[in-house]
XYZ file of C-alpha atoms in Angstrom:
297
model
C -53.647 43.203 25.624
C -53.156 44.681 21.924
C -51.162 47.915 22.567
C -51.647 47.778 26.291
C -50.771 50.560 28.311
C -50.630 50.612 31.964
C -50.899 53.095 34.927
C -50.415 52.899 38.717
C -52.234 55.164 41.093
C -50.415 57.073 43.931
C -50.465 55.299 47.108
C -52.275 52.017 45.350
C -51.409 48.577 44.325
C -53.455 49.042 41.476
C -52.596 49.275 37.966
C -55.149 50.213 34.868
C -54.495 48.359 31.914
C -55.757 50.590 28.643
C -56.375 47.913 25.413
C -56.592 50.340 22.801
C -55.501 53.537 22.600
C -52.784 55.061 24.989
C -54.256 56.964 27.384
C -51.843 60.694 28.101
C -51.771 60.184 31.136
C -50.905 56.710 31.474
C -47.307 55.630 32.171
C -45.659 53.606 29.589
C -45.266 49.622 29.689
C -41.352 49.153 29.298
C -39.141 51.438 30.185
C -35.892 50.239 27.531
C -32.725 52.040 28.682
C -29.399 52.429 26.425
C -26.041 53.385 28.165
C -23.597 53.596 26.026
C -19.952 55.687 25.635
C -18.024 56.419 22.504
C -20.444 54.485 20.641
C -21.206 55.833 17.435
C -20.422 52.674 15.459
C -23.152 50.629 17.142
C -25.476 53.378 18.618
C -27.981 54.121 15.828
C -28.809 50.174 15.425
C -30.499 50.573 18.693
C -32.088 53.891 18.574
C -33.887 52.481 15.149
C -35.013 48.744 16.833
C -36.387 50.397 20.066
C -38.212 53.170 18.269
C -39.587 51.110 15.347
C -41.473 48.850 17.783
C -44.894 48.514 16.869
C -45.633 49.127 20.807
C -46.750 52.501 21.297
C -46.425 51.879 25.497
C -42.802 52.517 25.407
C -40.222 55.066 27.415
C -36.909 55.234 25.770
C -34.211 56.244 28.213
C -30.600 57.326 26.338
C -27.422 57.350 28.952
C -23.791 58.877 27.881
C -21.372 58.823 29.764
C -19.886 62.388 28.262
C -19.091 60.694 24.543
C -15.914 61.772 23.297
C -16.991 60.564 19.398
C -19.970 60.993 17.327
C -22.396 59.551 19.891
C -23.283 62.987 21.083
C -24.258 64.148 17.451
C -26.235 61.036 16.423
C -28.337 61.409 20.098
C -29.206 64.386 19.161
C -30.832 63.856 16.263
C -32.866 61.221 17.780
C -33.726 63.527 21.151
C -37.284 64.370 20.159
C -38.541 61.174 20.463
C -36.763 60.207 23.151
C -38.161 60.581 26.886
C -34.692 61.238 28.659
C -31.391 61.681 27.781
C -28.111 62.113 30.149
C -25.064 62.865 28.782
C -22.322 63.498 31.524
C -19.220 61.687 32.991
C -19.964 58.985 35.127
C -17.900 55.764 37.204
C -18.945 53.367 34.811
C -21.799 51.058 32.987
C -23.820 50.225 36.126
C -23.562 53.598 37.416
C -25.472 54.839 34.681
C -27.446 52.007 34.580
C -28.628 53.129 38.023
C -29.373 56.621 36.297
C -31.851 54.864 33.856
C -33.553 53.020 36.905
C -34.044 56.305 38.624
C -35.603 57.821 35.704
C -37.876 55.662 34.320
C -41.374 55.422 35.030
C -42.869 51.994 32.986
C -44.074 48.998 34.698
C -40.993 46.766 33.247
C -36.987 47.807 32.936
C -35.340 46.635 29.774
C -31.624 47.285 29.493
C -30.240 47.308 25.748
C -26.995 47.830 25.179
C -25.287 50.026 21.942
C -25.446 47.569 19.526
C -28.043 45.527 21.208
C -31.673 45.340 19.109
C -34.552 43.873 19.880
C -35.656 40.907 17.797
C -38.215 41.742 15.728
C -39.764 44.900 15.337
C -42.962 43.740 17.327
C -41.104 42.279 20.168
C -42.395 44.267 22.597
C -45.753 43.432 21.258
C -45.361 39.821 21.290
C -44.540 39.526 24.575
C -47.510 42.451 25.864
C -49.686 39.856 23.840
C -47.561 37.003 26.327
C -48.417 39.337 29.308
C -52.246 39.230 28.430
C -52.831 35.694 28.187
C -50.681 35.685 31.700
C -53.533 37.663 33.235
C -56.356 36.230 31.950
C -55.232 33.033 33.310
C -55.246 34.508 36.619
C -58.510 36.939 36.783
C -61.488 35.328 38.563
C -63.894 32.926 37.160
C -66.684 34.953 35.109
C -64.221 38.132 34.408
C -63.559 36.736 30.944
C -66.617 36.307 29.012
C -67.234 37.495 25.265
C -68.760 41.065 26.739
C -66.276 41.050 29.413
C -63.119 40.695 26.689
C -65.824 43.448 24.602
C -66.018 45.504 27.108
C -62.116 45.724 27.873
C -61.735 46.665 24.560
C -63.841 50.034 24.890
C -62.439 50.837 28.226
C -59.605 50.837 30.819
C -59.769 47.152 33.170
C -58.195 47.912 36.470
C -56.032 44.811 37.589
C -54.356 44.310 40.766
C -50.219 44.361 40.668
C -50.287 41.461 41.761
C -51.279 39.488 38.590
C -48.370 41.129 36.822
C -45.764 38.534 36.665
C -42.648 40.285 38.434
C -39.869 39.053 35.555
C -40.765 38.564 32.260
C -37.889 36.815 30.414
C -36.712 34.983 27.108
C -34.131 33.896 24.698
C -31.307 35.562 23.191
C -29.588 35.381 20.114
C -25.925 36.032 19.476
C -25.439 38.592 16.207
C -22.058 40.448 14.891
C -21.170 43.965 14.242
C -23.460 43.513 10.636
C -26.456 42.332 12.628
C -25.496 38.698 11.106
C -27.040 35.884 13.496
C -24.199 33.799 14.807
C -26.139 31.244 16.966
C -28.655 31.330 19.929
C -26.957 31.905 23.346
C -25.207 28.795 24.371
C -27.016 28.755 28.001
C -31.210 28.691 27.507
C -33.982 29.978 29.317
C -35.644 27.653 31.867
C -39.395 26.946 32.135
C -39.690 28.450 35.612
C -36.653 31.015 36.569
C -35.670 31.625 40.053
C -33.302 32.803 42.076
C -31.830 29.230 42.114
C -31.508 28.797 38.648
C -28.799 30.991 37.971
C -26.319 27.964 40.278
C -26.371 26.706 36.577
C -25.048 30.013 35.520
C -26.216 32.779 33.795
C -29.271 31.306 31.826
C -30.867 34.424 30.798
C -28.734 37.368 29.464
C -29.389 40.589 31.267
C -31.156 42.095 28.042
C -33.802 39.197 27.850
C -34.378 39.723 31.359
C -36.788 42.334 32.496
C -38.482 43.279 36.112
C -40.714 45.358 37.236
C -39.360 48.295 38.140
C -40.738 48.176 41.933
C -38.721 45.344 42.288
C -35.377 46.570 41.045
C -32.214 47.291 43.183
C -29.462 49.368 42.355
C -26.164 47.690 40.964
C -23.301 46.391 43.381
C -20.591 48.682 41.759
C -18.025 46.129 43.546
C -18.596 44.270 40.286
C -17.605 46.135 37.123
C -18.038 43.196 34.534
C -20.900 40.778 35.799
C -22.975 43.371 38.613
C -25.985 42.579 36.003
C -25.460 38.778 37.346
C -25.861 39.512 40.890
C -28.738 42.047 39.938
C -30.603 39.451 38.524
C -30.530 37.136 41.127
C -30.936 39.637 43.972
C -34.362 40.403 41.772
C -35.043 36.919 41.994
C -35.045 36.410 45.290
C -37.609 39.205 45.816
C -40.152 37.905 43.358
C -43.079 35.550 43.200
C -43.704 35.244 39.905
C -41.854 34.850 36.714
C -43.188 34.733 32.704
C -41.413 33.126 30.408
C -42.272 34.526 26.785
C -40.795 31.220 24.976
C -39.814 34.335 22.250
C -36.262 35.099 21.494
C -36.280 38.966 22.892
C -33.024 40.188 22.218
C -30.048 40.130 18.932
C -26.654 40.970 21.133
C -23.858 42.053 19.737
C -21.481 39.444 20.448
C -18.735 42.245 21.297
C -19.645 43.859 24.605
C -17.533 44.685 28.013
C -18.256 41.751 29.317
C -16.974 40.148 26.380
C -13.800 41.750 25.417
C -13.387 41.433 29.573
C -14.192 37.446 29.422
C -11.986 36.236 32.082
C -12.246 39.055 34.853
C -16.446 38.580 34.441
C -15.734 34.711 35.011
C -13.985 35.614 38.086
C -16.262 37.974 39.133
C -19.566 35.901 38.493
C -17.693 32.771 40.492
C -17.467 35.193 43.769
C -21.190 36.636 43.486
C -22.066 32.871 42.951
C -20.136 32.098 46.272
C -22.078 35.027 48.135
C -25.384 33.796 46.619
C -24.902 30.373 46.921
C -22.149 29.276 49.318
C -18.355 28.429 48.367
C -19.112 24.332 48.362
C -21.997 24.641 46.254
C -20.302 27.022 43.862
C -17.109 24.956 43.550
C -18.619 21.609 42.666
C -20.949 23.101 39.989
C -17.730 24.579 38.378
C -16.256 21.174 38.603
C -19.344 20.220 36.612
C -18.993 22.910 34.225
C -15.059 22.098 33.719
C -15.748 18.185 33.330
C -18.847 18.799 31.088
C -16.822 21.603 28.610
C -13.842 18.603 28.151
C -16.288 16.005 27.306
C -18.180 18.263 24.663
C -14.449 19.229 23.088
């Protein structure tokens, strides 16, 4: 799927895939969305990694929360090549987070935080080339024969939603405020993610995590550290399918909310794991995680 594009029709479950080119009036693939507030320090490192993908099927959605610093200024000078931005007061992260989902028209939401980057510069490509092989796998016997994979080249292929996998996800690794790697995150991907998988805690970060955007909810602003925890598995529970990319997606800087807020997310995360997955449940895999965190000390 080398620079693939895709487009749903009105009213249909369809989607057109376009291999080469992109097509005007196709929507974009991903749909990457930055919030961020007072963030000139970490801002620009994001702006440059989402638009110096090699992926040409890309919306870039900028939320700001009415900056108070430089953020404003270095927006601006970005704003031409960016598809929306907002820039007003709001309640907090997931409420503009909610903004983003509103406003963005791709098949798949990607959330990157200031100071978040992705990978590689050809992330996004890697895992469109991830999303292919996905497909193939799935069309009908006889759809992919050396003129049918021709053929796609030199024109749109129609596919059904349906073969889309609903979350495409990976690995994350941990970098500081120089873009230094640190480590990979502690918790890894699974083979197969669902909605169950997430007992263990949570085993892919919210960056590395991305649905299609039919499928997302809005945020439970009862949570103001973890809400992205109980997104995900809410998400979970309403998909079928899930892609793992085996790729390491996402650098995150290692100094966000939820990290300078480390022990009111714990809390939080143990009561959406209660609601999720009962109070028993919850308890003894904390006992587990308490009795497993002595023995590695």
């Amino acid at each position: 799927m080398r620079d693939a594009a895709c487009g749903t029709d009105a009213g249909s479950d369809r989607a057109t895939v376009a291999l080469g080119a992109p097509h005007a009036s196709a929507a974009p693939l991903f749909s990457v969305i930055t919030v961020c507030y007072n963030a000139e320090a970490t801002l620009e490192a994001t702006l440059e990694s989402v638009l110096s993908q090699s992926c040409p099927h890309v919306e870039y959605i900028v939320i700001d929360g009415a900056s108070t610093d430089g953020t404003k200024a270095i927006i601006e000078r970005y704003k031409t090549r960016l598809a929306h931005v907002v820039s007003e007061p709001d309640e907090g992260l997931y409420y503009a987070m909610d903004k983003g989902i509103r406003l963005a028209t791709g098949r798949y939401l990607c959330f990157l935080n200031a100071g978040d980057t992705f990978h590689e510069t050809d992330t996004l490509r890697q895992a469109t080339d991830k999303l292919e092989q996905y497909i193939k796998e799935r069309t009908q016997p006889g759809q992919n024969t050396e003129q049918n994979l021709k053929e796609r080249e030199l024109r749109p292929l129609s596919i059904p939603d349906r073969l889309w996998p609903d979350v495409i996800y990976g690995e994350t690794a941990l970098v500081d405020g120089n873009r230094r790697f640190l480590r990979m995150r502690r918790l890894s991907a699974p083979d197969k993610l669902t909605w169950k998988s997430f007992k263990q805690g949570m085993l892919v970060c919210h960056q590395a995590f991305w649905p299609k955007r039919g499928l997302a909810v809005p945020y439970d602003h009862r949570y103001r550290y973890s809400a992205d925890f109980d997104w995900c598995v809410r998400i979970l529970k309403r998909a079928a399918t899930t892609l793992n990319t085996r790729l390491v997606l996402v650098d995150y800087l290692a100094e966000g909310m939820t990290t300078r807020h480390h022990k009111r997310s714990l809390w939080e995360r143990f009561r959406i794991m209660t609601r999720h997955y009962g109070w028993c449940g919850t308890l003894l895999h904390h006992l587990w995680f308490a009795f497993r965190w002595v023995v590695k000390r």
